[in-house]
Coordinates of C-alpha atoms in Angstrom, one line a residue:
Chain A
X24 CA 52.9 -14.1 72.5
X25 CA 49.2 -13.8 72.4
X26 CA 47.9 -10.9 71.1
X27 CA 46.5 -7.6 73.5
X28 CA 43.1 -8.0 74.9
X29 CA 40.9 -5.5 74.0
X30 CA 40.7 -4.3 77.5
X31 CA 43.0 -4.9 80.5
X32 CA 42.3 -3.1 83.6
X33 CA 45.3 -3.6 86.1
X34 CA 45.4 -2.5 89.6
X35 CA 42.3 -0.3 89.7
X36 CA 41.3 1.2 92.5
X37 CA 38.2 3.5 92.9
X38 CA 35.3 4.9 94.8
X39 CA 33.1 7.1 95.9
X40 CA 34.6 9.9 98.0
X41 CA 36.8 7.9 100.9
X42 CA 34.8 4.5 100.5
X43 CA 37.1 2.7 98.0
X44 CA 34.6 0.1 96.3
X45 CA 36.6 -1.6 93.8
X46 CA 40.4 -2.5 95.8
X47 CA 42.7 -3.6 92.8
X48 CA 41.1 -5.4 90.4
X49 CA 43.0 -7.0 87.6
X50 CA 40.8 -7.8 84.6
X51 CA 41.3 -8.8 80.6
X52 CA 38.6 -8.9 77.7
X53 CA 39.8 -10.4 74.7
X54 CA 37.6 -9.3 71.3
X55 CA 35.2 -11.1 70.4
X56 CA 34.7 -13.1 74.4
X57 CA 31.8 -12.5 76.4
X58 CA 33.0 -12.2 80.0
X59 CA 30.9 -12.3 82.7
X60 CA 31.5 -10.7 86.4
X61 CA 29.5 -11.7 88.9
X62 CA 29.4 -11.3 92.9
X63 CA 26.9 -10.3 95.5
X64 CA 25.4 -6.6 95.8
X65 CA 28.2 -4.1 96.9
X66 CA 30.9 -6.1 95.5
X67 CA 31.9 -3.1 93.4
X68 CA 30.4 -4.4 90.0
X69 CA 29.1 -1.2 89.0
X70 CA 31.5 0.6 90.0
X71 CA 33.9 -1.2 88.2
X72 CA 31.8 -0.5 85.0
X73 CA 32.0 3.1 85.6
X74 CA 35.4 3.6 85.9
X75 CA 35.4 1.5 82.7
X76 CA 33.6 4.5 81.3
X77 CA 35.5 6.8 82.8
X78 CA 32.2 8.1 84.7
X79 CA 33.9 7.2 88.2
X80 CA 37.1 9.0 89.0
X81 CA 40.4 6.3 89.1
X82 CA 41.7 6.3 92.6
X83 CA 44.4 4.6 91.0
X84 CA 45.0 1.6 88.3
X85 CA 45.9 1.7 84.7
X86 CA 42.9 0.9 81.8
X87 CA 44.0 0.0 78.1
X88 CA 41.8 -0.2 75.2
X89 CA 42.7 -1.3 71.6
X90 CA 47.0 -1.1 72.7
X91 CA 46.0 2.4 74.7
X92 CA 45.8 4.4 77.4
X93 CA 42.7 5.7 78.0
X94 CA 42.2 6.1 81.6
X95 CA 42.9 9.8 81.5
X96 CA 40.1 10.5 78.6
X97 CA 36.9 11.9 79.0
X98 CA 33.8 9.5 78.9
X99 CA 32.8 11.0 75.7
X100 CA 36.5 10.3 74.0
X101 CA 35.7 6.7 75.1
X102 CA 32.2 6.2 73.8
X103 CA 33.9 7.6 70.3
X104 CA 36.4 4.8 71.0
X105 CA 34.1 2.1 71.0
X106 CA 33.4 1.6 74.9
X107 CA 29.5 2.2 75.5
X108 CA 27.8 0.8 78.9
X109 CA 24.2 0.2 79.4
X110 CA 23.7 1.0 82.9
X111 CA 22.5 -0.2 85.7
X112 CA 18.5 0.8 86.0
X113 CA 18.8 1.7 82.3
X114 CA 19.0 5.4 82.2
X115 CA 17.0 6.1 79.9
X116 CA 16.2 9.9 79.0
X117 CA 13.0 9.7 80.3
X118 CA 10.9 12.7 79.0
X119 CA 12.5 12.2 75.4
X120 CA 11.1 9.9 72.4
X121 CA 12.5 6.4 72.3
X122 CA 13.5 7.5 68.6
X123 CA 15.5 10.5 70.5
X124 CA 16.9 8.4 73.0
X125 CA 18.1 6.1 70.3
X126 CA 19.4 9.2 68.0
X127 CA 21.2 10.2 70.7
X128 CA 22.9 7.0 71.0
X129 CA 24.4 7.7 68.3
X130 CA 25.7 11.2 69.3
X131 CA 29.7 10.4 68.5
X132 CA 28.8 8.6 65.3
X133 CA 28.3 10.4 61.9
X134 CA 24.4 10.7 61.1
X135 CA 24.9 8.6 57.8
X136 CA 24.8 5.6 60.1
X137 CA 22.6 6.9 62.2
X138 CA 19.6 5.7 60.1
X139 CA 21.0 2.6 59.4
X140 CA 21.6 1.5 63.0
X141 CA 18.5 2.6 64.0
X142 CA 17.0 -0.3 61.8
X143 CA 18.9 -2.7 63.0
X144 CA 17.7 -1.9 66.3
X145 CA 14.5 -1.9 65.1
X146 CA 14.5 -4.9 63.5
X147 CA 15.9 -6.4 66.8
X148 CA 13.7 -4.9 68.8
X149 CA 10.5 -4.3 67.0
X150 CA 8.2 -3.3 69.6
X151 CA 10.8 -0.5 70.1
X152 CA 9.6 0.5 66.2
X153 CA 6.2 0.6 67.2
X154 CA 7.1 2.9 70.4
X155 CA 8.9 5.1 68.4
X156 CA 7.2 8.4 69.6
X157 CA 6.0 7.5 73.1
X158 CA 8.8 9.1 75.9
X159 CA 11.0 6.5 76.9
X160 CA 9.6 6.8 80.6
X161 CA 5.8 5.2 79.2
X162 CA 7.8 2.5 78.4
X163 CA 7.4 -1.0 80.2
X164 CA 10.5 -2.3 81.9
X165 CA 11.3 -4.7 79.5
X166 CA 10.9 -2.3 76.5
X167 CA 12.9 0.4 78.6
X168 CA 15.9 -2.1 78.7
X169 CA 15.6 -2.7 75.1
X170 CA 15.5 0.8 74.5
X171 CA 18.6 0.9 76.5
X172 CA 20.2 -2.0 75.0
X173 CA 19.6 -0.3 71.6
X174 CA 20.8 3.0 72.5
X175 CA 24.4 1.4 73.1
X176 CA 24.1 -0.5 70.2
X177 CA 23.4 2.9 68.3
X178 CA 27.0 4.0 68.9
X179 CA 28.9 1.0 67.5
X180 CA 30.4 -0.3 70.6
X181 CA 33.5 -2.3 70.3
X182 CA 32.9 -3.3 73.6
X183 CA 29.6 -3.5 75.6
X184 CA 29.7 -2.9 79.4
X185 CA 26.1 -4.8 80.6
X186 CA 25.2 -3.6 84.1
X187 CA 22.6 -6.0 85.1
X188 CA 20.5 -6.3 82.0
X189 CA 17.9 -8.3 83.8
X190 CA 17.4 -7.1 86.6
X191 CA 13.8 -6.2 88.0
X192 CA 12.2 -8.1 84.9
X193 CA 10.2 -11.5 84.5
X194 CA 11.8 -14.6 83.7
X195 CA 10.8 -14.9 80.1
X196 CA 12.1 -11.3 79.5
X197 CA 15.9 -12.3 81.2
X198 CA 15.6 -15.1 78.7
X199 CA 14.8 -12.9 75.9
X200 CA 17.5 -10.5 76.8
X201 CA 20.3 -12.8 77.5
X202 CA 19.5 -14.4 74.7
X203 CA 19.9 -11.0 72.7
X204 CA 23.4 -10.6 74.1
X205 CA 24.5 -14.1 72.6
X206 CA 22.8 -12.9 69.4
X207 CA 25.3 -9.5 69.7
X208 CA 28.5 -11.5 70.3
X209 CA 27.7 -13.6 67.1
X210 CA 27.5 -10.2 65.1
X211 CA 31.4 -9.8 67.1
X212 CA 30.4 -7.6 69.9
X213 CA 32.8 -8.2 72.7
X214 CA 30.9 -7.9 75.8
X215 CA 31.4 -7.5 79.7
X216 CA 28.5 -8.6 81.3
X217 CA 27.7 -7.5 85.1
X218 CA 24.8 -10.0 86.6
X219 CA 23.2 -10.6 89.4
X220 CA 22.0 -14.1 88.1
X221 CA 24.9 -15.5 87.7
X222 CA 24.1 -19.0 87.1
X223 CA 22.8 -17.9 83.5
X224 CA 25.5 -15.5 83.0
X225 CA 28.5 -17.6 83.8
X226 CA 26.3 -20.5 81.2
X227 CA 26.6 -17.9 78.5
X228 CA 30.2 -16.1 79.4
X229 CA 33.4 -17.6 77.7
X230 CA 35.3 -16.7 80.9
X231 CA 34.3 -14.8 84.1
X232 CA 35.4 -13.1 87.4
X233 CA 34.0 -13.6 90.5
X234 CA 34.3 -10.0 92.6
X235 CA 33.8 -9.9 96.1
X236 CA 33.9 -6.7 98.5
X237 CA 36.1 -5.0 95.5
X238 CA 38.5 -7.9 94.5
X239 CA 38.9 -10.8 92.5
X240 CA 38.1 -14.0 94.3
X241 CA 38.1 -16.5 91.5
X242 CA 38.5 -16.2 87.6
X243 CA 38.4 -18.8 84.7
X244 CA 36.1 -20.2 82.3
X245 CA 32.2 -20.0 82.4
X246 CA 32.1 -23.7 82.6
X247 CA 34.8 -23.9 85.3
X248 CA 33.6 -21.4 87.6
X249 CA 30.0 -23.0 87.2
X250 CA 31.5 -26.1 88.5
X251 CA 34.3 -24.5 91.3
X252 CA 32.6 -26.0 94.5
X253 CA 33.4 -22.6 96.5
X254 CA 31.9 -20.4 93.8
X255 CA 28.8 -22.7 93.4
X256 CA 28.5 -22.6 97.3
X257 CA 29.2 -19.0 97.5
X258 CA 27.5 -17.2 95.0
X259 CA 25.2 -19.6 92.9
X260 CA 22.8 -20.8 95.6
X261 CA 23.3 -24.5 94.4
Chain B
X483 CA -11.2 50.5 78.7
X484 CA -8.2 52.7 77.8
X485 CA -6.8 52.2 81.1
X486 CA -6.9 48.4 80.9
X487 CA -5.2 48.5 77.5
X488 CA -2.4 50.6 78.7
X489 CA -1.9 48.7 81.5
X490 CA -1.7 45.5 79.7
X491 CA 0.3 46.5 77.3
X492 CA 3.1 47.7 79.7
X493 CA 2.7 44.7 81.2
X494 CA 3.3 42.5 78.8
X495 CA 6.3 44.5 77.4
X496 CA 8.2 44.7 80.7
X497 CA 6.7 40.9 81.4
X498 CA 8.6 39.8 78.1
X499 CA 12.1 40.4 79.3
X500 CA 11.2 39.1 82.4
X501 CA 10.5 36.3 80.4
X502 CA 13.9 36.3 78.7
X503 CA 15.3 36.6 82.1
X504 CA 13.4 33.4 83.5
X505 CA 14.1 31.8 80.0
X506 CA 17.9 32.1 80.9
X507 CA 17.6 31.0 84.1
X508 CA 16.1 27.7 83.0
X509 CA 18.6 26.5 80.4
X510 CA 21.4 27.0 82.9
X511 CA 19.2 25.0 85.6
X512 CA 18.3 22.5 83.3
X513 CA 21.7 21.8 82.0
X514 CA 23.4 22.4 85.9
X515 CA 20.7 22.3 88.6
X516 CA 22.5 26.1 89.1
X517 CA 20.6 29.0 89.7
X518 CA 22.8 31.3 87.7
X519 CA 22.1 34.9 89.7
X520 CA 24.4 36.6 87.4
X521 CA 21.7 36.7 84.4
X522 CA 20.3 40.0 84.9
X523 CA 23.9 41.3 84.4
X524 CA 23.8 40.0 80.8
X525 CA 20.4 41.8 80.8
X526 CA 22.1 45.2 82.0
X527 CA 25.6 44.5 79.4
X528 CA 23.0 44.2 76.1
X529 CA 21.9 47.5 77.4
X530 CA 24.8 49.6 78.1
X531 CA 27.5 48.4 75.1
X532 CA 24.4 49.0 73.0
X533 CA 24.2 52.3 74.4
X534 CA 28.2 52.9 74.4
X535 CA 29.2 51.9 71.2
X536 CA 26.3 54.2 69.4
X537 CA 27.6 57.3 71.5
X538 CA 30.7 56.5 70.0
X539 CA 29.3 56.4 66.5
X540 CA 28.9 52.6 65.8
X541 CA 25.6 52.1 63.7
X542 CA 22.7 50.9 66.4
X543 CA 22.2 47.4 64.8
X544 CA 26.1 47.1 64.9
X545 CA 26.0 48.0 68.4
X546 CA 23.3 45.9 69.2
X547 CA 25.2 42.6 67.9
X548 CA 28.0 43.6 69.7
X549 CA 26.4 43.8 72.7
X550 CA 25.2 40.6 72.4
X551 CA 28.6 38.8 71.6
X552 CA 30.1 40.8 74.4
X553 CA 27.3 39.4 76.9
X554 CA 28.5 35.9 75.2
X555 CA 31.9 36.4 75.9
X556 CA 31.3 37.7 79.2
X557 CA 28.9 33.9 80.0
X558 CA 30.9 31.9 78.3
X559 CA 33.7 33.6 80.7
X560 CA 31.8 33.0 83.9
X561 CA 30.9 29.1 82.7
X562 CA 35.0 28.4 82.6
X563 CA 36.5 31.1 84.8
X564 CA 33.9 30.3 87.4
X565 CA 31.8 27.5 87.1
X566 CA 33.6 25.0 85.7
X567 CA 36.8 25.3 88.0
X568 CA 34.4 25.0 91.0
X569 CA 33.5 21.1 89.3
X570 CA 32.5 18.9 92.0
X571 CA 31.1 21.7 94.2
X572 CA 28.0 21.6 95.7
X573 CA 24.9 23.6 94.0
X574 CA 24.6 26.0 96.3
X575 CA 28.0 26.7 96.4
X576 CA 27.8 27.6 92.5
X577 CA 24.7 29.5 92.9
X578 CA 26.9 32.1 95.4
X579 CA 29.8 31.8 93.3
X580 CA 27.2 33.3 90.3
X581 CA 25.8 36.2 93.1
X582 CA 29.6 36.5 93.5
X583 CA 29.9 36.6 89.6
X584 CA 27.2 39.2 89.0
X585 CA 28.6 41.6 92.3
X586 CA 32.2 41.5 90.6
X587 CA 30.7 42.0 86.8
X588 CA 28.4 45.1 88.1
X589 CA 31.7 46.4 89.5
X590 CA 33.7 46.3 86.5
X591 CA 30.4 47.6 84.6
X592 CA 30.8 50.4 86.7
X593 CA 34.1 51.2 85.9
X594 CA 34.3 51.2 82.5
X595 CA 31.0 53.0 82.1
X596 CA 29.5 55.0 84.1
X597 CA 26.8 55.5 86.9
X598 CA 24.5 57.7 85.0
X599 CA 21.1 56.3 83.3
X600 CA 21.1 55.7 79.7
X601 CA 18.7 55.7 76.7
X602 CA 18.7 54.9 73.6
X603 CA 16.6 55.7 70.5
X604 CA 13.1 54.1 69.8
X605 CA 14.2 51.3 67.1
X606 CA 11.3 53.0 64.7
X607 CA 10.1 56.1 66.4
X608 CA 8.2 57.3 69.1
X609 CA 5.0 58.3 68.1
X610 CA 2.4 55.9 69.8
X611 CA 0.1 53.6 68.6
X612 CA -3.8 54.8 69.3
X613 CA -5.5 51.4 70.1
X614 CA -8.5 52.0 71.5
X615 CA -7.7 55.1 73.7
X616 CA -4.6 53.3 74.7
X617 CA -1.3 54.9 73.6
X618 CA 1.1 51.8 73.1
X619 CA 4.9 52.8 72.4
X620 CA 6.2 51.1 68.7
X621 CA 9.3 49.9 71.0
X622 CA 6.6 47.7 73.2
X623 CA 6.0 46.1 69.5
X624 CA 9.9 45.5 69.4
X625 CA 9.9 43.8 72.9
X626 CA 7.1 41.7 72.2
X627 CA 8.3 40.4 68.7
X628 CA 11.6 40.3 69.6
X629 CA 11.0 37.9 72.8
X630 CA 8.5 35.9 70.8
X631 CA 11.3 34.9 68.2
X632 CA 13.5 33.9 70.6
X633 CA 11.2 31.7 72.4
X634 CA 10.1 30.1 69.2
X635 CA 14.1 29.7 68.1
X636 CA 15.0 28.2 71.0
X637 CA 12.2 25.8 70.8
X638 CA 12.7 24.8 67.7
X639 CA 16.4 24.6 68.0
X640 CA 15.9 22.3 71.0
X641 CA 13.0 20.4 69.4
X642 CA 14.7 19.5 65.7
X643 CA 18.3 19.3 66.5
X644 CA 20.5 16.6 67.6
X645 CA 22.2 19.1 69.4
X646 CA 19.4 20.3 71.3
X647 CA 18.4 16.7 72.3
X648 CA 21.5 16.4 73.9
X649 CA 20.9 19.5 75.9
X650 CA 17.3 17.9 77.0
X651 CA 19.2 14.5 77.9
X652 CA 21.5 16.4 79.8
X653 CA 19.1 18.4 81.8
X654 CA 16.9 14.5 82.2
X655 CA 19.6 12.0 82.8
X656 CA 23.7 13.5 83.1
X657 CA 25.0 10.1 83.7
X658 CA 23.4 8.5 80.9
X659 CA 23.8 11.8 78.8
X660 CA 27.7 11.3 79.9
X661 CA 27.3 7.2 78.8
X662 CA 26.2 8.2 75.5
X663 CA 29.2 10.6 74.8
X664 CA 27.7 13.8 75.3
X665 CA 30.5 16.6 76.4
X666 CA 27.7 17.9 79.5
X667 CA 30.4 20.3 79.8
X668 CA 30.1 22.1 76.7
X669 CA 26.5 21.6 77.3
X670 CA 26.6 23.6 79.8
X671 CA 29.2 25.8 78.5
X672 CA 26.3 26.5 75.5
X673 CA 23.9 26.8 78.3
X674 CA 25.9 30.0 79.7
X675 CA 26.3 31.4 76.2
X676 CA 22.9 31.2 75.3
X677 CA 21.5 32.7 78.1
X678 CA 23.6 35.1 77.8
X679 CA 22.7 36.0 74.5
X680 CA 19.2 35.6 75.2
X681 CA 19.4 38.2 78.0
X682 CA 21.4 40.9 76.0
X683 CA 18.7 40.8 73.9
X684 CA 16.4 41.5 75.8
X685 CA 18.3 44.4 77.8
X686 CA 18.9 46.1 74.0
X687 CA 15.1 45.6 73.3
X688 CA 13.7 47.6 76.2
X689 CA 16.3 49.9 77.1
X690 CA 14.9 52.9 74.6
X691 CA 11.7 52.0 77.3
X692 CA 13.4 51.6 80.5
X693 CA 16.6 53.3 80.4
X694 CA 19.5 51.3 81.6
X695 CA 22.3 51.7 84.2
X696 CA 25.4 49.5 85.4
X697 CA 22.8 48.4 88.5
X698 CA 19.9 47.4 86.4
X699 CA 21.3 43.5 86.4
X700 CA 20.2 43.2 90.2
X701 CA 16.4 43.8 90.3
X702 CA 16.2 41.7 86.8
X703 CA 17.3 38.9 88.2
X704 CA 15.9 38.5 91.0
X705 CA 12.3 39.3 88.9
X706 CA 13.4 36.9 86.5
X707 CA 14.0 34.5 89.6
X708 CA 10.5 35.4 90.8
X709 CA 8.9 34.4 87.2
X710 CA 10.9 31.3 86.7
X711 CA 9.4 30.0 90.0
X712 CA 6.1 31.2 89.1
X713 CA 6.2 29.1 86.5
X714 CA 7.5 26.0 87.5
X715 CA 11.7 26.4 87.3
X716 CA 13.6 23.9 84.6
X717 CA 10.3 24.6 82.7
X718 CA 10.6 27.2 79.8
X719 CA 7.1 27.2 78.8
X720 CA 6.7 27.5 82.7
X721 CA 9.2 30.5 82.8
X722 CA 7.7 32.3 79.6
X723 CA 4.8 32.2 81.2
X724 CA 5.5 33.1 84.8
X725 CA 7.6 36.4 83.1
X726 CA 4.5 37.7 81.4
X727 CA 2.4 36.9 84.9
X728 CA 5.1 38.8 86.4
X729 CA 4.8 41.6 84.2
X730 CA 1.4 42.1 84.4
X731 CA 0.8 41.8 87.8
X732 CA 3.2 44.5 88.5
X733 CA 2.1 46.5 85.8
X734 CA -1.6 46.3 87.2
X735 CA -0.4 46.8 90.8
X736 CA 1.0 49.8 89.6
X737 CA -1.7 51.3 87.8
X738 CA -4.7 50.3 90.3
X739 CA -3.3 50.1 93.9
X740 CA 0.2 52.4 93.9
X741 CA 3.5 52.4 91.5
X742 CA 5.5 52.7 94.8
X743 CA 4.9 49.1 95.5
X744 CA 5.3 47.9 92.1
X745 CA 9.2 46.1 92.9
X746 CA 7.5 44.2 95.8
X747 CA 5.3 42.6 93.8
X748 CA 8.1 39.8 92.6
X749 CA 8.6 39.7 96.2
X750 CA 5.3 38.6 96.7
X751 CA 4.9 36.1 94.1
X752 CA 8.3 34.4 95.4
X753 CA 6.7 33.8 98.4
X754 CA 3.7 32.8 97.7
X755 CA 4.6 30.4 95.4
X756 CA 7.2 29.0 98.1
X757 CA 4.2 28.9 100.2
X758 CA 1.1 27.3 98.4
X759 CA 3.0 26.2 95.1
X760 CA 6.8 25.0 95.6
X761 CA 6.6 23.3 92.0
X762 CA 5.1 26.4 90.3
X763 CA 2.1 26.5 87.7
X764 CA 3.9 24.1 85.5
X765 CA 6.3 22.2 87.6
X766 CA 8.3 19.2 86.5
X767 CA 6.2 16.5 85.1
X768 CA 7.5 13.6 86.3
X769 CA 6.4 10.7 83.7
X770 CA 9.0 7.8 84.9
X771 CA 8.5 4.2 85.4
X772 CA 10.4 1.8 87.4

C-alpha cells in the first residue's frame, strides 16, 4: 500500500453563504509533488484553497494532513501544522514594513528561526532586502508577491497553497516566479499551485486537476493533461 | 492671561481622558471594525471600585489596581460573553449589542454601588499650582502624566513587539493576518482588555477632579466617540488628538460663551465632522498599490 499523501481532501463541499462554490472535490498531494489546479475564473479554485486553510467554513467534506484530521482546527492550528497559503492578490499587510510583514510570517514559529528564515528569503529575494523598511503597500507588484511568497516561506510550510502567483504581473516576472516555485520544491516544498496560466503550470506540476464550476473534470499527470485533447480545447487555448 | 491658562489647563486635563476614551475606542475598531459603546463604562468602573474599595479601607494604590483588573475582567467578559458569540454578525449589530453591554453593566453598577456622587482624595494634595495667575490642581498633573504614559506604552508596545505587529496586521489585513496564524480572536480579545484597562485608568485619574457616579460611563463615551471622529477613527494619534481638541474646546466654550452648553459641544464636533470631514483630521491613509 502506498503510503498517505500529505493531504487528501475527500468530498468537500463549501461556499459562501448559500452559493456552494466548490461541489465535492476529491483531491491528494503527495510530499514532495507539485500539483497544479487549474480551471477558468469561478471554478471554485480559491475557494478550495481557503477551506484548505480553514479560512472558509466546510459545508461538508473531510481534509487530512500528515495521517490527521484537521478540518475542525482553527487556521492558526494549521499554519503551526505546516499548511501556509499565499493568497490570491497577495495580502500583504500593507501599512506595515516588508521586514514586519515577513516577521510576522513567522508568527507560529519560535523567533530563533525567525532570523535565519528571513535570510533565506532574503537571499532569494534580494530586492526584498533592500526594501526592507519601506511598507509593503510602496511596493511594486512583483516585489509585493515576493514579499508574499516570502512571508509563507517564513513559517516553514510543509505544504504551500499558491493562489495565482502570477497573476496581474509581466511575463518576465511569471517566469521569475514560477521559476522560484520549482526552486522551492527542490529544497522539498510540497506545493499546490492555483493558476490561471495553466499551460505553464500544468509544464511545471507533477500531476494536476482540472476544476470546473466546483468539480473535478479531469485529473493526471502534468504531461498528460497538457496533451488531453478536451483539456487542451477547453482550458489551454491551443 | 490667567484666564487663558486656567482654561487651558482644564482643558487639557478633562481633554486627556477623553483621549483615553477615544484611545480605547480605536484598538477595538482597529482590531473589529466595532464601535465598542460600552467604553465609557470601563471609564466610570476605574472610578467607583477605586472609590469603593478605599471606603472600605483598601490602600488607594491597591484600590486603584483593582479597579483596573476589575474593568479587565469586566472587557475581557463582554469580548466572550458578547462579542464573540455574536461571530458572524454584522457590525452594526455588535456596536448595539455593546450600547446593550454598557445599558446592562450601568445597571448592575447601580446595584452594587450606589447612585450618590463620589470623590476621592487628590493623589498628592490639593493645594494649587500658581502659574502665572492661573491656579492648576496637582491632580491635573496626574491626568496629564498619567495619559501621556499610556499613549507612549501603548505605542511602543505596538511599535517593538511581535505581538503588537500582529495587532496592526489584524486591524490592516484579517484574512491574511488569519493566513499567517494569527488567533484575530485573541486579538481582539486583547483589544477588549486593553481598552478596558486603558479607560479605568483614566476614570481613577480624574475622579478626585470630576467626581464619579454609576451614570458617568454614558456622556464619556459618547465624548470619547466625538474625539475619536475628530480625529480620524482607527487612528490613535488621530484619537489622542481629537480628545485633547475635545477638551479644550469645551473647556473654552465654557469659560468664554456659557458652562450650560459645555456637553453640546461634542455634539457639535460630531456633526460637523460628519458634515465637512467624514475621515477626520487624520483619517486613514490609504498607501496601497494594486
Amino acid at each position: 500500500m502506498p503510503p498517505e499523501p500529505l493531504l487528501s481532501v475527500r468530498g468537500l463541499r463549501c461556499g459562501y453563504g448559500r452559493i456552494e462554490a466548490v461541489k465535492g472535490v476529491d483531491l491528494e498531494v503527495a510530499e514532495g509533488e507539485i500539483v497544479a489546479l487549474v480551471g477558468a475564473n469561478g471554478a471554485g479554485k480559491t475557494s478550495l484553497l481557503r477551506a484548505i486553510s480553514g479560512v472558509l467554513p466546510l459545508f461538508s467534506g473531510s481534509i487530512r494532513f500528515a495521517g490527521e484530521a484537521i478540518e475542525g482546527l482553527a487556521p492558526f492550528e494549521r499554519v503551526a501544522r505546516g499548511i501556509v497559503q499565499v493568497p490570491e492578490g497577495r495580502q500583504l499587510f500593507a501599512p506595515l514594513s516588508v521586514l514586519d510583514n515577513l516577521r510576522l510570517g513567522a508568527f507560529r514559529r519560535g523567533r530563533a528561526r525567525t532570523d535565519e528564515n528571513l535570510e533565506r528569503v532574503f537571499a532569494l529575494f534580494p530586492r526584498l532586502a533592500e526594501r526592507r523598511h519601506l511598507p509593503a503597500g510602496a511596493l511594486s507588484g512583483g516585489e509585493q508577491q515576493m514579499c508574499a511568497i516570502g512571508r509563507a516561506l517564513m513559517a516553514e510550510p510543509r505544504l504551500l497553497l499558491l493562489d495565482e502567483p502570477s497573476m496581474g504581473l509581466a511575463p518576465f516576472l511569471v517566469d521569475e516566479i514560477l521559476a522560484t516555485v520549482a526552486r522551492l520544491r527542490a529544497q522539498g516544498v510540497t506545493i499546490l499551485l492555483v493558476e490561471q496560466n495553466a499551460v505553464a503550470a500544468l509544464a511545471l506540476a507533477d500531476r494536476g486537476y482540472v476544476l470546473e464550476t466546483g468539480r473535478i473534470a479531469h485529473s493526471g499527470s502534468g504531461r498528460a493533461l497538457l496533451d488531453d485533447p478536451a483539456v487542451r480545447a477547453a482550458y489551454l487555448g491551443i | 492671561m490667567a484666564e487663558f491658562l486656567q482654561l487651558l489647563f482644564a482643558g487639557l486635563t478633562v481633554g486627556a481622558v477623553y483621549a483615553l476614551v477615544a484611545l480605547g475606542f480605536t484598538l477595538i475598531f482597529q482590531a473589529s471594525e466595532v464601535v465598542n459603546f460600552a467604553q465609557g463604562e470601563f471609564v466610570m468602573l476605574g472610578g467607583m471600585v477605586t472609590v469603593f474599595a478605599f471606603k472600605a479601607g483598601v490602600p488607594l494604590p491597591l484600590a486603584a489596581l483593582l479597579a483596573v483588573l476589575v474593568a479587565v475582567a469586566v472587557g475581557l467578559s463582554l469580548h466572550r460573553f458578547a462579542i464573540e458569540p455574536a461571530k458572524g454578525a454584522t457590525v452594526v449589530t455588535l456596536i448595539i449589542v455593546t450600547i446593550g453591554a454598557s445599558i446592562f453593566i450601568r445597571g448592575i453598577a447601580q446595584i452594587v454601588f450606589d447612585k450618590q456622587f463620589h470623590a476621592l482624595p487628590a493623589f498628592s494634595g490639593d493645594e494649587p499650582l500658581r502659574l502665572l495667575g492661573a491656579a492648576i490642581l496637582p491632580q491635573s498633573l496626574w491626568v496629564l502624566g498619567g495619559a501621556a504614559l499610556v499613549v507612549v506604552g501603548l505605542r511602543l508596545f505596538m511599535e517593538r513587539t511581535l505581538f503588537g505587529a500582529a495587532v496592526r496586521a489584524t486591524a490592516a489585513n484579517r484574512l491574511a493576518a488569519e493566513l499567517v496564524g494569527i488567533d484575530t480572536r485573541r486579538v481582539l480579545a486583547f483589544a477588549f482588555g486593553v481598552s478596558a484597562a486603558i479607560g479605568a485608568l483614566g476614570g481613577i485619574l480624574v475622579t478626585p477632579v470630576t467626581l464619579t457616579s454609576y451614570a458617568v460611563g454614558t456622556l464619556l463615551a459618547l465624548k470619547g466617540f466625538a474625539a475619536a471622529m475628530l480625529g480620524g477613527i482607527g487612528n490613535p494619534v488621530g484619537a489622542v488628538l481629537g480628545g485633547v481638541l475635545l477638551g479644550l474646546l469645551e473647556s473654552f466654550a465654557a469659560g468664554w460663551i456659557s458652562s450650560t452648553y459645555k456637553d453640546a459641544v461634542a455634539f457639535v464636533v460630531i456633526l460637523l465632522v460628519l458634515f465637512a470631514l467624514p475621515q477626520g483630521l487624520l483619517g486613514r491613509r490609504a498607501i496601497e498599490r494594486v
